[in-house]
Amino acid sequence: MPNPGVLARYQGLLNLPEYTRPVTLLEGDTPLIPVPRLAEDLGGGFDLLVKFEGLNPTGSFKDRGMTAAISEAAGRGVSTVICASTGNTAASAAAYASRAGMRSVVLIPQGKVAAGKLAGAVAYGAQVLQVLGSFDDALSMVVSISQKHPIALVNSLNPYRLEGQKTGAFEICDVLGSAPDWFCLPVGNAGNITSYWMGFQQYHALKGTGLPHILGVQAEGSAPLVLGHPVDHPETVATAIRIGRPARGEQALQAAEESTGRIIAVSDDEILSMQRQLAANGIWVEPASAAGLAGLARQVRSGALNLRGKRVVAVCTGHGLKDPDIITRTMRVPQVLPPELEALESAIIG
Ligand code: AN7
């Protein structure tokens, strides 16, 4: 059966109002890709699969929650939606709003959004505004304006975002027949980790699919949930998770605790190194998306986690195409050849 989009596929399992009017780009149904060579590199003896969420319509996992938030808004006749974003939410909100015939406004931290995401938000027709501040500043501004004017907030403070996002957990259980033993993902504003835990719990209550331990991973320069306090000036190369006051922080900590998992931080170098390792397995993700597996690698290396005989699923949240600058900025410019066979031979054979 062709994929009907996550709302239709999991109708009845998502807590959305009667009046919801479906707006979909046929998101979801993303592949769960085995990466045996990467598992070997991490010591071997366990199954490792990547849920590649970069293959959603706008190139990130945000589309699952956005179809739900925009569908609810469409059902009650909303004409304008707004969000703060490190980039992916902006592109997704813009696409689904346009699809619904709504106006969208997105607030981004000035100069800190990857090229592919900014271009997406513009291409899909959002009004893009830059804030001289962080994502956290932008979020507090959009929350205030949505309380003052009839503009719907579509950040993950919007409960319908979480409802749609739960479908990632359902899909994993449907494909594997049960939840994995460990489940790792990057954590920024903490909507995704909150939703996955809700989804795994709901499916387990319904179908006995079991519960994973959750490993949430932040970047060291933006790790409020590891430090135990907000970070006023978050920094990391993984701009998607450059967030110092996660809106769903409490729930993320609860998910880690209830699942007997943990939330840890990794360095930018570990993130970029895992981005390269994934690409060496044919999966190019944006830096933030590599954080979950970078955290898994760190835990295995230090002996904090023994995965022998276990099944592990890692969510890779966004496509590498969204953040090409990080690659092109540091690469060696490709060699230029005259149009002669000899030059080609000497370049590749020596
Ligand atoms: C690729 O787009 O917050 O912990 O405004 O883009 O649910 O926030 C993006 C977050 C991980 C973290 N990976 O997810 C935004 C935004 C990627 C992301 C996260 C984001 P949450």
XYZ file of C-alpha atoms and ligand atoms in Angstrom:
371
model
C 0.000 0.000 0.000
C 1.439 3.425 -0.869
C 2.322 5.620 2.117
C -0.709 7.838 2.909
C 1.212 10.114 5.305
C 1.534 9.690 9.059
C -1.887 11.042 10.115
C -3.822 8.661 7.895
C -1.489 5.749 8.628
C -1.803 6.056 12.399
C -5.297 7.471 12.631
C -6.825 6.598 15.983
C -3.454 6.597 17.751
C -2.925 10.342 17.551
C -4.731 12.651 19.915
C -5.993 15.268 17.460
C -9.307 17.167 17.614
C -12.318 16.088 15.523
C -12.115 19.261 13.476
C -8.583 18.484 12.211
C -8.318 18.893 8.434
C -5.456 16.771 7.066
C -2.631 18.618 5.338
C 0.014 16.166 4.200
C 3.037 15.844 1.944
C 3.054 12.061 2.442
C 5.747 12.299 5.106
C 7.011 9.375 7.156
C 7.621 5.751 6.166
C 11.343 6.538 6.213
C 13.806 3.674 5.868
C 15.443 1.861 8.753
C 18.859 1.224 7.261
C 21.179 -1.458 8.701
C 24.749 -0.179 9.157
C 26.698 -3.362 10.031
C 30.084 -1.847 9.172
C 29.507 1.056 11.534
C 28.480 -1.432 14.250
C 31.767 -3.282 13.664
C 33.690 -0.008 13.962
C 32.007 0.506 17.345
C 33.178 -2.881 18.584
C 30.671 -5.202 16.929
C 28.436 -7.881 18.387
C 25.226 -5.881 18.075
C 22.687 -4.814 15.419
C 22.652 -1.170 14.468
C 20.025 0.499 12.290
C 19.628 4.112 11.225
C 16.144 5.612 10.927
C 16.949 8.126 8.195
C 14.551 10.989 8.796
C 16.386 13.189 6.310
C 14.277 11.461 3.655
C 11.081 13.251 4.694
C 9.550 15.786 2.252
C 11.463 18.813 3.560
C 14.556 16.843 4.529
C 14.045 16.451 8.269
C 12.053 14.657 10.970
C 10.073 17.847 11.637
C 7.543 16.969 8.928
C 5.886 14.322 11.140
C 4.920 16.803 13.810
C 4.292 19.614 11.358
C 1.631 17.736 9.392
C -0.250 17.328 12.692
C 0.173 20.935 13.883
C -0.767 22.451 10.523
C -3.709 20.063 10.088
C -5.108 21.048 13.472
C -4.585 24.732 12.681
C -6.225 24.323 9.262
C -9.223 22.659 10.885
C -9.915 25.673 13.075
C -9.411 28.168 10.284
C -6.021 29.589 11.264
C -4.592 31.901 8.608
C -1.085 32.557 9.958
C 1.411 30.322 11.749
C 4.679 31.255 13.406
C 7.719 29.482 14.810
C 11.222 30.087 16.079
C 13.735 27.788 14.494
C 17.314 26.717 14.081
C 16.243 25.951 10.503
C 14.473 22.640 10.042
C 11.252 23.609 11.795
C 11.207 26.781 9.690
C 11.447 24.906 6.390
C 8.858 22.361 7.475
C 6.397 24.958 8.806
C 6.767 26.985 5.617
C 6.105 23.971 3.387
C 3.047 22.702 5.256
C 1.622 26.202 5.729
C 1.903 26.874 2.001
C 0.322 23.525 1.281
C -2.602 24.570 3.510
C -2.841 28.034 1.962
C -1.685 29.752 5.136
C 0.836 32.469 5.735
C 3.961 31.475 7.701
C 6.423 33.578 9.656
C 9.697 32.101 10.890
C 12.187 33.640 13.327
C 15.752 32.419 13.099
C 18.915 33.285 15.025
C 20.859 35.643 12.788
C 23.670 33.991 10.821
C 23.263 30.633 12.571
C 21.031 28.720 10.189
C 22.435 26.362 7.543
C 22.082 27.441 3.910
C 19.765 24.635 2.805
C 17.286 25.328 5.589
C 17.142 29.075 5.048
C 16.753 28.534 1.306
C 13.968 26.046 2.002
C 12.029 28.439 4.211
C 12.309 31.133 1.528
C 11.452 28.768 -1.318
C 8.325 27.500 0.444
C 7.215 31.097 0.895
C 7.721 31.953 4.567
C 8.326 35.451 5.811
C 11.799 34.923 7.278
C 12.970 37.190 10.080
C 16.385 37.063 11.738
C 16.791 37.837 15.413
C 19.966 39.341 16.800
C 20.070 36.665 19.445
C 19.754 32.946 19.982
C 17.031 30.427 19.166
C 15.925 30.753 22.795
C 15.373 34.514 22.377
C 13.399 33.856 19.193
C 11.260 31.211 20.887
C 10.285 33.489 23.735
C 9.289 36.191 21.210
C 7.058 33.894 19.154
C 5.403 32.489 22.277
C 4.501 36.030 23.375
C 3.157 37.144 20.015
C 1.032 34.010 19.636
C -0.595 34.853 22.978
C -1.311 38.402 21.865
C -2.470 37.888 18.271
C -4.444 35.201 16.417
C -1.283 33.545 15.115
C -0.797 29.827 15.756
C 2.468 28.704 17.332
C 3.893 25.596 15.637
C 6.980 25.002 17.762
C 6.932 21.766 19.783
C 5.261 23.609 22.666
C 2.257 22.961 20.436
C 1.015 19.570 21.718
C -0.059 18.405 18.259
C 3.551 18.503 17.104
C 4.310 15.761 19.641
C 1.313 13.713 18.518
C 2.546 13.612 14.927
C 6.113 12.991 15.977
C 5.131 9.847 17.900
C 4.715 8.096 14.538
C 8.478 7.637 14.258
C 8.341 5.252 17.218
C 5.324 3.420 15.761
C 7.130 2.890 12.456
C 10.219 1.469 14.142
C 8.110 -1.027 16.119
C 6.114 -1.940 13.003
C 9.267 -2.700 11.004
C 11.169 -4.524 13.756
C 8.163 -6.166 15.415
C 9.265 -4.653 18.720
C 11.068 -1.667 20.177
C 14.898 -1.759 20.016
C 16.947 -2.337 23.190
C 18.620 1.054 22.900
C 17.407 4.064 20.999
C 19.620 7.106 20.453
C 18.969 10.544 19.051
C 20.175 14.165 19.200
C 18.449 16.521 21.659
C 17.885 20.231 21.065
C 14.552 21.706 22.074
C 13.675 18.162 23.240
C 10.398 17.693 21.380
C 11.615 14.632 19.511
C 12.885 12.655 22.512
C 9.653 13.482 24.359
C 7.526 12.280 21.442
C 9.457 9.078 20.851
C 9.096 8.120 24.497
C 5.340 8.844 24.337
C 5.107 6.770 21.157
C 7.071 3.788 22.447
C 5.014 3.747 25.647
C 1.714 3.995 23.809
C 2.619 1.190 21.388
C 3.829 -0.985 24.229
C 0.560 -0.496 26.148
C -1.376 -1.353 22.999
C 0.712 -4.112 21.396
C 3.302 -5.196 23.960
C 6.194 -4.051 21.773
C 8.525 -3.391 24.722
C 10.401 -0.261 25.700
C 13.879 0.917 24.696
C 16.470 2.606 26.857
C 16.807 6.110 25.493
C 20.167 7.760 24.915
C 19.684 11.483 24.260
C 22.716 13.396 23.063
C 23.467 17.118 23.232
C 26.455 19.084 21.956
C 28.935 20.008 24.692
C 28.579 23.758 24.078
C 24.773 23.507 24.238
C 24.119 20.921 26.914
C 21.649 22.379 29.453
C 20.172 18.964 30.241
C 23.574 17.530 31.085
C 24.736 20.573 33.037
C 21.429 20.869 34.883
C 20.955 24.548 34.106
C 20.136 26.750 31.081
C 22.993 27.832 28.815
C 22.838 31.546 27.973
C 25.200 31.479 25.000
C 24.954 28.029 23.428
C 27.555 27.200 20.798
C 28.131 24.208 18.539
C 28.924 23.413 14.940
C 25.636 21.477 14.987
C 23.537 24.641 14.639
C 20.270 22.657 14.633
C 20.771 21.841 18.327
C 22.314 25.158 19.379
C 19.655 25.566 22.077
C 20.230 26.616 25.696
C 16.704 26.468 27.162
C 14.906 23.440 25.749
C 11.129 23.887 25.824
C 10.589 20.198 26.583
C 13.644 19.816 28.817
C 11.787 18.432 31.832
C 10.080 15.800 29.720
C 13.373 14.835 28.091
C 14.942 14.219 31.499
C 11.884 12.212 32.467
C 12.129 10.105 29.277
C 15.769 9.319 30.015
C 14.991 8.433 33.619
C 11.840 6.388 32.999
C 13.505 4.422 30.214
C 16.618 3.870 32.359
C 18.559 5.623 29.666
C 20.629 8.776 29.899
C 21.356 12.153 28.387
C 24.983 12.906 27.618
C 27.017 15.442 25.652
C 29.605 15.037 22.900
C 32.159 17.436 21.415
C 31.886 19.066 18.007
C 34.836 16.939 16.869
C 33.000 13.755 17.819
C 29.911 14.982 15.952
C 31.846 15.775 12.766
C 33.780 12.544 12.965
C 30.531 10.548 13.197
C 29.118 12.581 10.305
C 32.087 11.342 8.216
C 31.686 7.753 9.443
C 28.023 7.750 8.443
C 28.856 9.207 5.032
C 31.410 6.414 4.628
C 28.403 4.094 4.972
C 26.435 5.973 2.321
C 24.348 8.077 4.708
C 25.018 11.811 4.638
C 23.381 13.626 7.510
C 23.680 17.122 8.865
C 25.998 17.529 11.885
C 23.249 17.560 14.547
C 21.909 14.314 13.152
C 25.199 12.569 13.829
C 25.147 13.536 17.510
C 23.049 10.563 18.621
C 25.484 8.043 17.169
C 28.468 10.084 18.340
C 27.058 9.694 21.836
C 26.562 5.974 21.354
C 30.173 5.652 20.157
C 31.433 7.539 23.193
C 29.467 5.362 25.609
C 30.672 2.150 23.987
C 34.299 3.339 23.878
C 34.315 4.301 27.541
C 32.699 1.035 28.580
C 29.642 2.836 29.941
C 27.451 0.811 27.588
C 27.707 -2.872 26.699
C 25.670 -3.599 23.583
C 26.557 -7.265 23.076
C 23.596 -9.049 21.495
C 21.469 -5.916 21.548
C 19.522 -4.148 18.845
C 20.111 -0.409 18.567
C 18.219 2.148 16.507
C 19.641 5.620 15.911
C 17.511 8.419 14.519
C 19.332 10.577 12.008
C 17.122 13.632 12.004
C 18.113 15.651 8.939
C 19.745 15.305 5.526
C 23.318 16.418 4.855
C 22.137 18.433 1.859
C 20.663 20.953 4.282
C 24.049 21.967 5.595
C 26.534 21.700 2.719
C 28.653 24.628 3.974
C 30.147 22.552 6.737
C 31.609 20.206 4.116
C 32.537 22.686 1.404
C 34.181 25.081 3.868
C 36.691 22.491 5.003
C 37.202 20.422 1.857
C 40.167 20.544 -0.504
C 38.967 22.272 -3.658
C 38.684 19.523 -6.298
C 41.668 19.369 -8.596
C 41.164 21.047 -11.983
C 42.296 19.128 -15.068
C 42.823 20.073 -18.698
C 40.480 18.068 -20.958
C 43.149 15.432 -21.649
C 43.230 11.724 -20.880
C 46.821 11.882 -19.648
C 45.902 14.386 -16.972
C 43.062 12.135 -15.790
C 45.365 9.124 -15.708
C 47.983 10.940 -13.721
C 45.357 12.251 -11.265
C 43.789 8.873 -10.472
C 46.526 6.342 -11.177
C 49.677 8.374 -10.564
C 18.449 17.972 12.469
O 14.375 23.377 13.650
O 14.818 22.991 17.013
O 15.211 18.001 20.432
O 14.051 24.819 15.211
O 16.937 20.199 13.305
O 13.160 17.847 19.029
O 14.454 19.974 19.152
C 15.652 21.610 15.304
C 16.061 20.568 16.069
C 17.833 17.344 16.015
C 16.685 18.451 17.863
N 18.245 17.235 14.760
O 15.363 18.007 17.988
C 14.436 23.709 14.817
C 14.961 22.767 15.829
C 17.955 18.177 13.846
C 17.211 19.293 14.223
C 17.101 18.420 16.450
C 16.783 19.430 15.563
P 14.480 18.480 19.230
